[in-house]
Coordinates of C-alpha atoms in Angstrom, one line a residue:
M1295 CA 98.9 107.8 73.1
T1296 CA 102.3 106.1 73.5
P1297 CA 102.0 103.2 75.6
K1298 CA 104.3 103.7 78.8
R1299 CA 107.2 101.2 78.7
V1300 CA 107.2 99.4 81.9
L1301 CA 110.6 97.3 83.8
I1302 CA 109.4 94.8 85.9
V1303 CA 112.1 94.2 88.9
D1304 CA 111.3 91.2 91.3
D1305 CA 113.1 88.0 91.9
S1306 CA 110.3 86.1 92.2
P1307 CA 109.5 84.1 88.6
T1308 CA 105.8 84.2 90.1
I1309 CA 105.3 87.8 90.5
R1310 CA 106.6 88.8 87.8
A1311 CA 104.5 86.5 85.6
L1312 CA 101.4 87.2 87.4
L1313 CA 102.8 91.5 87.1
R1314 CA 103.4 91.2 83.2
T1315 CA 99.9 89.0 82.7
M1316 CA 97.7 91.9 84.7
L1317 CA 99.4 94.9 83.0
A1318 CA 99.4 93.4 79.6
Q1319 CA 95.6 93.9 79.8
D1320 CA 96.0 97.7 79.7
P1321 CA 96.6 99.2 76.5
R1322 CA 98.4 102.7 78.2
L1323 CA 101.2 100.4 79.4
T1324 CA 103.7 97.6 77.5
V1325 CA 105.8 95.7 79.7
V1326 CA 108.8 96.0 77.9
G1327 CA 111.4 92.8 79.9
E1328 CA 111.8 91.5 83.4
A1329 CA 114.7 91.5 85.3
C1330 CA 115.6 89.3 88.7
D1331 CA 117.7 91.5 90.4
P1332 CA 119.4 94.7 90.6
F1333 CA 122.1 94.3 88.7
D1334 CA 120.1 92.7 85.6
A1335 CA 118.0 95.8 86.4
R1336 CA 120.8 98.1 85.4
E1337 CA 122.0 96.7 82.4
K1338 CA 118.3 96.3 80.9
I1339 CA 117.3 99.9 81.7
K1340 CA 120.2 100.9 79.8
V1341 CA 119.3 98.9 76.9
L1342 CA 115.2 99.6 77.3
L1343 CA 114.6 102.8 78.2
P1344 CA 111.6 101.9 80.3
D1345 CA 109.3 105.3 81.7
V1346 CA 108.7 103.5 85.0
L1347 CA 110.2 100.5 87.3
T1348 CA 108.1 98.4 89.3
L1349 CA 110.6 97.2 92.3
D1350 CA 110.6 95.0 94.3
V1351 CA 112.4 95.5 98.5
E1352 CA 113.6 92.5 99.4
M1353 CA 115.7 90.7 96.7
P1354 CA 119.4 88.8 96.9
R1355 CA 122.6 90.6 96.0
M1356 CA 121.5 94.3 96.3
N1357 CA 118.8 94.7 98.4
G1358 CA 115.6 97.4 96.2
L1359 CA 116.2 100.1 98.8
E1360 CA 120.2 100.4 98.2
F1361 CA 119.5 100.0 94.5
L1362 CA 116.4 102.6 94.8
E1363 CA 119.0 105.3 96.1
K1364 CA 122.0 104.6 94.0
L1365 CA 119.5 104.9 90.6
M1366 CA 117.4 108.4 92.3
R1367 CA 121.4 109.5 92.0
L1368 CA 122.6 108.8 89.4
R1369 CA 119.4 107.8 87.1
P1370 CA 116.4 108.9 88.4
M1371 CA 113.5 107.9 87.3
P1372 CA 110.1 106.7 88.4
V1373 CA 109.8 103.7 90.5
V1374 CA 106.9 102.1 92.1
M1375 CA 107.7 100.1 94.5
I1376 CA 106.1 96.4 96.0
S1377 CA 106.8 95.6 99.6
T1378 CA 105.2 93.1 101.9
E1379 CA 103.2 94.8 104.6
T1380 CA 105.2 93.5 107.6
Q1381 CA 105.9 96.0 110.3
K1382 CA 109.7 95.6 108.4
G1383 CA 108.1 95.7 105.2
S1384 CA 106.7 98.9 105.9
A1385 CA 109.1 100.5 107.4
A1386 CA 111.2 99.8 103.9
A1387 CA 108.2 100.9 102.1
L1388 CA 108.7 104.3 103.6
E1389 CA 111.7 104.4 103.7
A1390 CA 111.8 103.9 99.5
L1391 CA 109.0 106.8 99.3
S1392 CA 111.4 109.1 101.1
L1393 CA 114.2 108.1 98.4
G1394 CA 112.1 109.0 95.8
A1395 CA 109.9 106.2 94.6
V1396 CA 106.4 107.7 93.3
E1397 CA 104.3 105.1 95.1
C1398 CA 104.6 102.1 97.3
I1399 CA 102.1 99.1 97.2
G1400 CA 101.6 95.5 99.2
K1401 CA 102.7 92.3 97.7
P1402 CA 100.1 90.6 95.9
S1403 CA 98.8 87.6 97.3
F1404 CA 96.3 85.0 95.9
D1405 CA 93.5 85.9 98.1
R1406 CA 93.1 89.3 97.1
L1407 CA 94.9 90.2 93.8
S1408 CA 91.8 92.1 92.4
D1409 CA 92.3 94.5 95.3
T1410 CA 96.1 94.6 94.8
F1411 CA 96.1 95.7 91.2
A1412 CA 92.5 97.5 90.8
N1413 CA 94.6 100.9 90.9
L1414 CA 98.1 99.5 89.8
A1415 CA 97.4 100.2 86.3
D1416 CA 96.4 103.6 87.0
L1417 CA 99.2 104.0 89.4
L1418 CA 101.9 103.3 86.6
V1419 CA 100.4 105.6 83.8
A1420 CA 101.0 108.7 86.6
A1421 CA 103.8 107.2 87.9
A1422 CA 105.4 107.5 84.1
G1423 CA 104.8 111.3 83.8
A1424 CA 105.7 112.0 87.5
R1425 CA 107.8 115.1 88.5
L1426 CA 111.0 113.4 90.4
R1427 CA 111.8 115.1 93.4
G1428 CA 114.7 117.2 94.0
A1429 CA 116.1 118.4 97.3
E1430 CA 114.1 121.2 97.0
T1431 CA 110.9 119.7 97.4
R1432 CA 111.9 117.3 99.7
A1433 CA 113.2 120.5 101.9
R1434 CA 111.9 120.6 105.3
V1435 CA 110.2 123.4 107.2
A1436 CA 111.8 124.8 110.1
P1437 CA 108.6 124.8 112.5
A1438 CA 106.8 127.9 113.5
T1439 CA 107.4 129.4 116.8
D1440 CA 104.7 132.4 117.4
F1441 CA 101.8 130.2 116.7
N1442 CA 98.3 131.3 118.8
W1443 CA 95.7 128.7 117.7
N1444 CA 91.9 130.6 116.8
G1445 CA 90.0 127.3 117.5
K1446 CA 90.0 125.6 113.7
I1447 CA 90.8 122.8 112.5
V1448 CA 92.6 121.1 109.7
L1449 CA 91.6 118.9 107.2
V1450 CA 94.2 117.1 105.0
G1451 CA 93.5 115.3 101.7
S1452 CA 96.8 113.3 100.1
S1453 CA 97.8 109.9 97.7
T1454 CA 100.7 109.6 95.7
G1455 CA 104.0 112.2 96.4
G1456 CA 102.0 112.3 99.6
V1457 CA 104.8 111.1 102.0
D1458 CA 106.9 113.5 101.3
A1459 CA 104.5 116.4 101.3
L1460 CA 103.2 115.6 104.2
E1461 CA 107.0 115.4 106.3
T1462 CA 107.5 119.2 104.6
L1463 CA 103.9 120.2 106.2
L1464 CA 103.7 118.9 109.5
S1465 CA 107.8 119.8 110.1
G1466 CA 106.6 123.5 110.2
Y1467 CA 103.7 122.5 112.7
P1468 CA 104.8 123.8 116.5
R1469 CA 104.3 121.7 119.2
N1470 CA 101.1 123.2 119.5
C1471 CA 99.6 122.8 116.1
P1472 CA 95.7 123.4 115.0
P1473 CA 94.1 119.7 115.3
T1474 CA 94.3 118.1 112.2
L1475 CA 93.4 115.2 110.2
I1476 CA 94.7 113.4 107.3
T1477 CA 93.6 110.8 104.8
Q1478 CA 96.4 109.4 102.8
H1479 CA 95.9 106.9 100.3
M1480 CA 98.0 104.1 101.2
P1481 CA 98.0 100.0 101.6
E1482 CA 96.7 99.3 105.4
G1483 CA 99.6 97.8 106.4
F1484 CA 101.9 101.0 106.0
L1485 CA 99.9 103.4 107.9
A1486 CA 100.6 102.0 111.6
S1487 CA 104.2 102.8 110.4
F1488 CA 103.6 105.9 108.9
A1489 CA 102.5 107.1 112.4
R1490 CA 105.3 105.9 114.3
R1491 CA 108.0 107.7 111.9
L1492 CA 105.7 110.9 111.6
D1493 CA 105.6 111.2 115.2
T1494 CA 108.8 110.7 116.2
N1495 CA 110.3 113.1 113.2
M1496 CA 107.8 115.8 114.0
L1497 CA 107.0 118.0 117.2
P1498 CA 103.5 117.6 117.6
Q1499 CA 101.9 114.3 118.6
V1500 CA 101.1 112.1 115.2
E1501 CA 98.8 109.3 115.8
L1502 CA 96.3 106.5 113.8
A1503 CA 92.9 108.3 114.9
R1504 CA 90.3 106.1 117.2
D1505 CA 86.7 106.6 116.9
G1506 CA 85.3 108.9 119.6
V1507 CA 88.6 110.7 120.6
L1508 CA 88.1 114.2 121.1
L1509 CA 90.5 116.6 119.1
A1510 CA 93.2 118.7 120.6
P1511 CA 95.7 121.1 119.7
G1512 CA 99.0 119.6 119.6
H1513 CA 97.6 116.5 117.8
V1514 CA 97.7 115.1 114.6
Y1515 CA 95.3 112.1 114.0
L1516 CA 95.7 109.9 110.5
A1517 CA 93.5 107.7 109.0
P1518 CA 93.5 104.2 110.1
G1519 CA 92.3 102.6 106.8
G1520 CA 91.6 98.8 107.1
D1521 CA 87.8 99.0 106.8
Y1522 CA 87.1 102.3 107.8
H1523 CA 86.9 106.0 106.5
L1524 CA 88.3 108.8 108.5
A1525 CA 85.5 111.5 109.8
V1526 CA 84.4 114.4 112.0
A1527 CA 81.8 114.8 114.1
G1528 CA 80.1 117.4 116.2
H1529 CA 80.7 121.5 116.5
E1530 CA 81.1 122.5 119.8
A1531 CA 83.8 119.5 120.8
P1532 CA 84.6 117.9 117.4
K1533 CA 85.5 114.2 117.6
C1534 CA 87.4 111.8 115.2
R1535 CA 84.7 109.3 113.9
L1536 CA 86.0 106.0 112.2
V1537 CA 83.0 105.1 109.5
A1538 CA 82.7 101.5 108.4
S1539 CA 81.7 101.9 104.8
D1540 CA 82.5 101.1 101.1
K1541 CA 85.1 102.6 98.9
R1542 CA 84.7 106.9 98.0
N1543 CA 85.9 107.4 94.4
G1544 CA 88.0 103.9 94.8
H1545 CA 89.5 104.6 98.0
R1546 CA 89.4 103.8 101.7
P1547 CA 89.9 106.3 104.0
S1548 CA 88.5 108.9 100.9
V1549 CA 89.3 112.1 101.8
E1550 CA 85.9 112.6 100.2
V1551 CA 84.3 111.1 103.5
L1552 CA 86.6 113.1 105.1
F1553 CA 85.8 116.6 103.5
D1554 CA 82.0 115.9 103.4
S1555 CA 81.9 115.3 107.3
A1556 CA 83.0 118.7 108.3
V1557 CA 80.8 120.5 106.0
P1558 CA 78.5 121.3 109.1
L1559 CA 81.3 122.8 111.3
A1560 CA 82.8 124.8 107.9
N1561 CA 83.1 128.1 109.5
R1562 CA 86.3 126.2 111.7
V1563 CA 88.3 124.4 109.1
V1564 CA 90.8 124.8 106.9
S1565 CA 91.2 122.1 104.5
V1566 CA 94.6 121.1 102.3
M1567 CA 94.8 118.8 99.3
L1568 CA 98.1 117.8 98.6
T1569 CA 99.7 115.9 96.1
G1570 CA 98.2 112.6 94.5
M1571 CA 96.5 110.8 91.2
G1572 CA 92.7 111.6 90.6
K1573 CA 90.0 113.7 92.2
D1574 CA 89.5 112.6 95.6
G1575 CA 87.5 115.0 97.7
A1576 CA 87.8 117.5 95.0
E1577 CA 83.9 117.9 95.1
A1578 CA 83.4 117.3 98.9
M1579 CA 86.0 120.5 99.0
V1580 CA 84.1 122.5 96.8
R1581 CA 80.9 121.6 99.4
L1582 CA 83.2 122.6 101.9
R1583 CA 84.4 125.8 100.6
R1584 CA 80.6 127.0 99.6
A1585 CA 79.7 126.4 103.7
G1586 CA 82.4 128.4 104.5
A1587 CA 85.6 126.4 104.6
R1588 CA 89.1 127.9 104.0
C1589 CA 90.0 125.7 101.5
L1590 CA 94.0 125.2 100.1
A1591 CA 95.4 123.1 97.2
Q1592 CA 99.1 122.2 96.4
D1593 CA 100.8 123.9 93.7
E1594 CA 102.0 122.0 90.3
A1595 CA 105.0 123.0 90.6
T1596 CA 105.3 120.9 93.8
C1597 CA 103.3 118.2 93.6
V1598 CA 104.5 114.4 92.2
V1599 CA 101.4 114.0 90.4
F1600 CA 99.2 116.9 90.3
G1601 CA 95.8 114.7 90.2
M1602 CA 94.0 115.8 92.8
P1603 CA 95.1 119.5 93.4
R1604 CA 94.2 120.3 89.8
A1605 CA 90.8 119.1 90.2
A1606 CA 90.3 121.2 93.2
I1607 CA 91.9 123.8 91.7
E1608 CA 89.6 123.5 88.2
L1609 CA 86.4 123.3 89.8
G1610 CA 86.7 126.2 92.4
A1611 CA 87.5 124.3 95.2
A1612 CA 90.9 125.9 96.7
E1613 CA 91.2 129.5 96.5
R1614 CA 95.0 129.4 96.5
A1615 CA 97.7 127.0 94.7
V1616 CA 100.7 126.9 97.6
S1617 CA 103.8 125.7 97.1
I1618 CA 104.7 122.4 100.1
G1619 CA 107.3 124.5 101.5
S1620 CA 104.7 127.0 102.3
M1621 CA 101.9 125.2 103.1
S1622 CA 102.6 124.9 106.7
R1623 CA 102.7 128.6 107.0
A1624 CA 100.0 129.4 104.8
V1625 CA 97.8 126.8 107.2
L1626 CA 99.2 127.9 110.8
D1627 CA 98.3 131.5 109.4
L1628 CA 94.4 130.7 109.1
C1629 CA 94.9 128.9 112.0
S1630 CA 96.0 131.6 114.1
G1631 CA 94.7 134.1 116.0
N1632 CA 96.8 137.1 115.1
G1633 CA 94.7 138.5 112.0
R1634 CA 97.3 138.1 109.2
S1635 CA 95.6 136.4 105.8
A1636 CA 97.5 133.7 103.7
A1637 CA 97.4 136.2 101.0
Q1638 CA 100.5 137.9 103.1
F1639 CA 103.0 135.5 102.1
S1640 CA 104.8 136.0 98.4
S1641 CA 105.0 132.0 97.8
V1642 CA 101.1 131.5 97.9
R1643 CA 100.0 132.6 94.5
R1644 CA 96.4 132.1 93.5
A1645 CA 95.2 129.0 91.8

């Protein structure tokens, strides 16, 4: 495989050197250059033709968000943003993802370099081959108005590209949506800002999951990350559980932990696998489906990275592949008392 060409854009010489050193250890990548600000980056993109950029959010002369917006409008290419995990930095990171960045990672600190860079090489390789999002994949869906809950709960796993995918999914939810638990791979410092963003822009109440909270219609629970995985427990009165344990499949929170926790109540579950690299949750989705859950995966055409959904489809875990624009309707149909089947929607095709 020809190594993917990386351009590092950061105003800090220390960070640039650190990134170059770390990335040089992976034969799948070659750092073709460095830029100290967006103006420098613009000229080097023309000459060096990188496959993927790392881009700092906060830079002099032009901030990273302004440069990203111009880049995506004039010369779209895969970008991985690097941001501080402060409240201000988290808001900027989420804005960058909405503008078209493939992923955002926390700015490295010297006391946790191994954690920061553990998946960076894989991320850059995946980003270099990512499907850039156009207006169609970022389109929002009108909220449903005819929902009659049948008692099922929804479990969602997502990773790279998940910010847009989740916003599209939840934009189609009514105020009385089915209880929904989400594990999104994202730095802990960004998750609270993401929950606030979703809560502000969506009809249901979106919050970081808290241990012991009973699931209720009209609520969406987002895994808080940090030292905890999100799980669900209890058949008659399901509740959120925060499980302190090691990473699973390289992630904490892990989709596999969430999906596996729901196997005992599978007949009340609709599970959804959205865009993301790797295969976290795919094997657990197999177990869910065998136990009686309904299982959907995002289709390749609307995924930023067709990794986790591909794994679910290839293992036979997903009964159908659904475009992200049709996912909310398909999910709500399976959670509705109106008796219709997701197969009745022309936009839902067999995997």
